[in-house]
Amino acid sequence: MEKYVYFFGGGKADGHGAMKDALGGKGAGLAEMTNAGLPVPPGFTIVTSACRLYFQNHNQTPPEILAQKDEALAKLEALLGQELGDAEKPLLVSVRSGAKFSMPGMMDTVLNLGMNDTVVEVFARKTGNLRFAYDSYRRFIQMFGNVVMEIPKAKFEHVFDGQKKKKGVKLDTDLTADDLKAVIADYKKVVRREAGKDFPQDPLVQLNMAIEAVFRSWYNPRAQTYRRLNKISDDLGTAVNVQTMVFGNMGDTSGTGVGFTRDPATGAKEFYGEFLMNAQGEDVVAGVRTPVPIKELEQIMPEVYHQLHEITTRLEKHYKDVQDFEFTIQEGKLYMLQTRNGKRTGPAAVRIAVEMVQEGLLAPKEALLRVEPEQLNQLLHPVLDESKPLKVIARGLPASPGAAVGRVVFTADEAVVRGKAAPVILVRAETVPDDIHGMEVAVGILTSRGGMTSHAAVVTRGMGKPCVAGCGEAEVDEKKRQIKVGPNIVKEGDWISLDGSTGRVILGKADLVEPDPHSGAFAEFMKWADEARELGVRANADIPRDALVARRFGAEGIGLCRTEHMFFAKDRLPHVQRMIMACKDTQDPKEAAKYEKERRAALAKLLPMQRKDFFGLFKAMDGLPVTIRTLDPPLHEFLPKREELMVEIAILEARRKKSPKTARLKKLLEVVEGLHEFNPMLGLRGCRLGIMYPEISEMQARAIFEAACDCQKQGIQVEPEVMIPLVGDVKELQAQKEIVNRVAQEVFKKKAVEVKYLVGTMIELPAAALSAGEIAQEAEFFSFGTNDLTQTTFGISRDDCAKIINAYVKAKIWPADPFAVLDPKRVGRLMKLGTKEGRAARPKLKVGICGEHGGDPASIEVCAEAGLNYVSCSPYRVPIARLAAAQAAVKKQMEKGYTTA
Amino acid sequence: MEKYVYFFGGGKADGHGAMKDALGGKGAGLAEMTNAGLPVPPGFTIVTSACRLYFQNHNQTPPEILAQKDEALAKLEALLGQELGDAEKPLLVSVRSGAKFSMPGMMDTVLNLGMNDTVVEVFARKTGNLRFAYDSYRRFIQMFGNVVMEIPKAKFEHVFDGQKKKKGVKLDTDLTADDLKAVIADYKKVVRREAGKDFPQDPLVQLNMAIEAVFRSWYNPRAQTYRRLNKISDDLGTAVNVQTMVFGNMGDTSGTGVGFTRDPATGAKEFYGEFLMNAQGEDVVAGVRTPVPIKELEQIMPEVYHQLHEITTRLEKHYKDVQDFEFTIQEGKLYMLQTRNGKRTGPAAVRIAVEMVQEGLLAPKEALLRVEPEQLNQLLHPVLDESKPLKVIARGLPASPGAAVGRVVFTADEAVVRGKAAPVILVRAETVPDDIHGMEVAVGILTSRGGMTSHAAVVTRGMGKPCVAGCGEAEVDEKKRQIKVGPNIVKEGDWISLDGSTGRVILGKADLVEPDPHSGAFAEFMKWADEARELGVRANADIPRDALVARRFGAEGIGLCRTEHMFFAKDRLPHVQRMIMACKDTQDPKEAAKYEKERRAALAKLLPMQRKDFFGLFKAMDGLPVTIRTLDPPLHEFLPKREELMVEIAILEARRKKSPKTARLKKLLEVVEGLHEFNPMLGLRGCRLGIMYPEISEMQARAIFEAACDCQKQGIQVEPEVMIPLVGDVKELQAQKEIVNRVAQEVFKKKAVEVKYLVGTMIELPAAALSAGEIAQEAEFFSFGTNDLTQTTFGISRDDCAKIINAYVKAKIWPADPFAVLDPKRVGRLMKLGTKEGRAARPKLKVGICGEHGGDPASIEVCAEAGLNYVSCSPYRVPIARLAAAQAAVKKQMEKGYTTA
């Protein structure tokens, strides 16, 4: 028969620390601590599969589980010589949740279970502490009533506060045993009234009810939300730990506390924590009384303090990680209630990892797994100077890390205008894709609506720009152009500061401190990462400034330079538009030749500008490869919007104005209409542009090679990689490659110098991945464009479908937004297939990724699995990608069974 | 060494009839006929690979080929006792092209090669026919000058006509030998002037030049166009046949002719053809002299006639197919020059196939391969009466077959109005779903934009209505209500005729011929097809009328009923719009509930209408399965266009009109804006609608099951198959299936009857195909939606990309429009993979296709290969699909080596 219940106690446990799947984190820890001979109150753990069976069994615990529980209970009672409900030696237990992954405070706990009208009297008699006995009983009724019988807390609090008022006392501890007796009587009435039945006096009934309540709490809304945010599967279920109660509220030699083996904020190796004497655990957490720093325990109970320090230091060595522990002192005796790996800030995580290696506790490869890649964000962005006073006026969600100071603007257009004179912070109820130009110029974003995955949050994280999102306190009035936060009114042009790492909104200009990403610990840590990883890391950068940032952050090349960003510059757009105005259809060869001549004339104006761009980029990346993608977006993006033109013309005509302007607009509209597409994403873009208008590719190739030759002559080492986008068939690539090669030879001849270069392609259509073997016969490298590949694989537009994606993630149709986290099942499958078949055709094929996913740790793992050579991401995510790549490599080695030491 | 030259003659040939790859069709035929002991003038064939090597070798014939040719020439000269250029016994030869697939008249031929100033005199002396000798020589110079030396024909014709004029004669034969001598002298001058060098007198030089000219003619523009239209690969190359000349112009006992063993127009078993006495081959073809029916040869030369009849009858039996032959009679002796399988009309093809089976010549399975599936179109639609003159004013794409005659209208509304009085042809730049009511009443559709899978093309094919699409020459001016085609202006109300099978647009009322699709031969033929095929054939039909047509054409069920077409009907659109107006976003649960209530109210109005639709469809398909797809298109398709609303409002406001209308339009615009998507194809559509608004799926499921129960109660046998569109993840299907199943149970309970049904899904996204194994755990059937699957696999929109697709096909990047012919490499691969992995999860999974490709023969072969259970196509294509399916099965059997008899 399957084992559902695991006993721990008497120096030995049925389970052990590696059984987190079955016992949950807490249960595994209790078993491990018990086996290690630590003072753990004995008890038993009901495994996570029991929780799943409970739900499958229509919210009924199957009888075999109940039977095993009864057996364990009997063993516990025998061990302690106590019994639940016994009139002589009553046993009291706690009933706690404990999932595989820590979900602090998200599920339910019941303490003091076993109390009833009889037991409380025995307890009072035995301990000689009447007040303690009745307080324990009333706490139990309150907790059981709320957690198990689902009666709102406020109902109990009302009674309790009433009693305090009646007695004219301030502190809970000022109530006498008799006062508490009265409270208990009233509590029972609350239960009867609210639940429609009496508070159960039978401790066995209490236990069964409490166990099932903990099972049920797996699906309470806050647990579900937590799991969604932390990407924890709903299918896991929680274990239930039933453990002998120890009491921190048994008088002045009792107490309870929590602690960390190192400072979770800074990482400093200091015994860290806090405690309360004469209190139970929830008093520490609830913040009703102010706890005392743990150091002071040394004064109060030096022996206990040293025992605790010794035990937790041992635990840290045992688990090779910072421990977050809970303890209780009952009448001078220390009990360990829980230990787990402690959560910590980014800087702390890096410091701890590095110091543990220095202490010989960890091998560098193990240390790499101790830092979440995303945590590095906190080391890469400026932070507020906390030594100066800050006027915090509101708090929102810490949506994108870093701090920013700027003048408030309320529209994207205003951001562009004002952004030229001073840094601006864009404030919106919510941002939309249309705001992107404003978001680009703003130094920070503040929104009053939207969560951690709202448009503002996602886009700013990509930009490495601070964002405070969903700041509900701030009433954003876009019409009046002001924010109202309580009594404060912030008007357009006023200075504010944001802290995207904590969600704080600060009035006025705060001082910023640039973090030093090259501090000793960080540099050491990243060196290990670079040694461990197999994947290269490049950056997506279009301009020298971004390229230099990327290089500083450790990028080993440019994986994607989007040439279209250069086309939008003010001095270029007119030439681009002139070219597009000549992209007309005609059957007449003479007319066609005329249009082509006109396009070539416009492109000739762009050539020197593009050459200069590329020169700067090559120079910034001296010695490293630079991948340049030929023009990708639909041409209409460079023209005014169709509907706006239509409206403008209609208005002019309605006013009966026959001006040259009307005629000019109509001519423009004609071109825009000619380019209009119902689904531009699936239209004339990517290599299709270069095939329909080869002179565009020609100009770009010329600019690339002229710049490369000029660089090489100046001693700058260049490795251009020309990348053709949106290829679906090898013949498209052939046609474009032919142009690139021809122009290269022309330029080399003219400049009398030869530059080594590659021609490759994006793999961003299923068709490309599915014919990768053919394409690799022409392509010298592949770069997976997973944004478009995700769009086409799922047939979903990321620009249009935020609402659907949110709904899908919420409804668990998708585990995550596939544009944020690479879908391994379908998109990842295409990547694996494409890489494999590409390499079969060309064994040395270089394969990378340049979609947004290139900076996402989970996605990087998929890339490592698919056997890619490198990932490419935005400059600010380069260190994150380096660490994620290292972790992927270390995990792979571990799976293969290599030792990490 | 590889054999490049194959000799034939003296009763024996190096090659044989099965060597079409190497010898081309003509060369294989000559070898086969020689081996069969037929009177074939001897010669040799240079293989197709020589042509490829010629191009690879920079348009130079490699020396080993020249050497083999010289050897064969020596053998030929030895056999005949004649020599090229010999002063005693000169040899004359023809040099002809001959590709694997017949390309009649597309490539070049040179006759009488070997003539020069000396030979002509020998020839004159030997034959005693001066006139014949000089005529042969002047013909040779003209042909050689034109074909080999690339001098325009007109230059020679000018000289020849000048001579006739000078002599005052009308017929070529009226010119004397001396006249022809003068012509020859002038022809030589033409050659010197135009080509810059003398006409070559050395017959060996002539031969080498002629062979290379024939090679080159493989890439002449008309040959390339022909290959593109007929999907013949450019890589094949042509063989060259060098054959001893025989002369049909050697006087009154000589002649030449062409013929068919059966009538290629009707299929009647009649010896069919025409000939000319005292003429060479091109005289018959060129139409300079009017040829005589072949029957008359029996009077003139009964022995030759009977020999010819006997030989060709033998050939027909030998090849088991109608023969298209060429013959020459030289001084009373019959020579066979060529034989090949004859091209024939659709009705002829069917009749011949059936009669050959009756004659015991063919097995039914072989007969099935004798008819091109597309040819059946001619048996299913009215055709133009080609015996009357037709004034063709433009040509577009043959988008939907059949012919139609009607008055021109430019709007759907006008079509409805005018359509009551007379047949109308709807002319639009492009049709949109809003035009559907006009398309329904029109007898034919003409559009100036859009390709073979444009809206107009798809819808009309579904309706079995002729359509000429993408007719760029026709400038459609919807405002002026006229079409401008070159000099012709067609105004509203004018009569035009369309031929949707060829793309012709004809001025005025043409006469139509109604075919009889249920003639005896056709019915017999289709019976064999049904016996042979393994694929089922269903139809895509939305309304009972179409369903009945489909059934009449042999459909075995409905593979796709698009419910959205029902939503556009006039009585429904207001309810649909009311529902959409309530598809609003809100965070407020109360408001959300209000909107949902409003949506449900509107849907309640639609329910009885949908139920009635489905009842009709089930009734029409009594006993057969009916697949109903839940709502698929984006909701904004049911609302006015965004830009039109914007313009209307702008105009009203510019005129300072603050009317209730403005307010109403603004409210409407707000909803339209809310639904606006940059890429609606990748937006809120398909099952995403039913997931965001479950009440839509609920209403549709209710209508389906209520109708099904009502039918069953009336003794109508129903098999509903509910199909969920645009699924990419099994959980989407799960969510929708849950609704369908729940509603089904509710309805069955209410109606006290149970109906068997299936719930399945479209596989129309790469994501679906790539996770087919998971999806099949929920799906009871798959239906490949290859329109969308092609769009997403290639990332190309069929609505927007006609121009790109045309350019790609022209540039040979794609072998064909992937929306017309299923791409086997990528889309087909996904289908195979999806089918395989789906069946692995659910062995009895039913798999079909309901994209446009379901009616395309080449695509049906891919479906058969992928192991599908059925294809579904528009009703009028059902017989074509039945035949294509049968051919796929027969071919598969043949590949497996089964005998077909």
Short mmCIF file of N, CA and C in Angstrom, two decimals, chain B residues 275 277 292-306:
data_model
loop_
_atom_site.label_atom_id
_atom_site.label_comp_id
_atom_site.label_asym_id
_atom_site.label_seq_id
_atom_site.Cartn_x
_atom_site.Cartn_y
_atom_site.Cartn_z
N PHE B 275 -5.03 16.74 -93.97
CA PHE B 275 -3.76 16.64 -94.71
C PHE B 275 -3.78 17.60 -95.88
N MET B 277 -1.89 17.74 -99.86
CA MET B 277 -1.02 17.11 -100.85
C MET B 277 0.00 18.15 -101.29
N VAL B 292 -7.31 19.37 -95.84
CA VAL B 292 -8.46 18.57 -96.26
C VAL B 292 -8.72 17.50 -95.20
N PRO B 293 -9.99 17.16 -94.92
CA PRO B 293 -10.25 16.10 -93.95
C PRO B 293 -9.61 14.78 -94.37
N ILE B 294 -9.15 14.03 -93.38
CA ILE B 294 -8.33 12.87 -93.67
C ILE B 294 -9.10 11.79 -94.44
N LYS B 295 -10.41 11.74 -94.24
CA LYS B 295 -11.23 10.73 -94.93
C LYS B 295 -11.01 10.79 -96.45
N GLU B 296 -10.75 12.01 -96.94
CA GLU B 296 -10.63 12.17 -98.39
C GLU B 296 -9.38 11.51 -98.94
N LEU B 297 -8.42 11.20 -98.04
CA LEU B 297 -7.22 10.50 -98.49
C LEU B 297 -7.58 9.12 -99.04
N GLU B 298 -8.68 8.57 -98.50
CA GLU B 298 -9.11 7.23 -98.94
C GLU B 298 -9.41 7.25 -100.45
N GLN B 299 -9.99 8.37 -100.88
CA GLN B 299 -10.27 8.48 -102.32
C GLN B 299 -8.98 8.65 -103.12
N ILE B 300 -8.09 9.50 -102.61
CA ILE B 300 -6.90 9.85 -103.38
C ILE B 300 -5.89 8.71 -103.42
N MET B 301 -5.57 8.16 -102.24
CA MET B 301 -4.57 7.09 -102.17
C MET B 301 -5.06 6.02 -101.21
N PRO B 302 -6.00 5.17 -101.67
CA PRO B 302 -6.66 4.22 -100.75
C PRO B 302 -5.66 3.32 -100.00
N GLU B 303 -4.59 2.90 -100.65
CA GLU B 303 -3.67 1.98 -99.98
C GLU B 303 -2.94 2.66 -98.83
N VAL B 304 -2.48 3.88 -99.17
CA VAL B 304 -1.77 4.64 -98.13
C VAL B 304 -2.72 4.91 -96.95
N TYR B 305 -3.97 5.28 -97.32
CA TYR B 305 -4.95 5.56 -96.27
C TYR B 305 -5.13 4.35 -95.35
N HIS B 306 -5.32 3.19 -95.93
CA HIS B 306 -5.57 2.01 -95.10
C HIS B 306 -4.33 1.62 -94.29
#
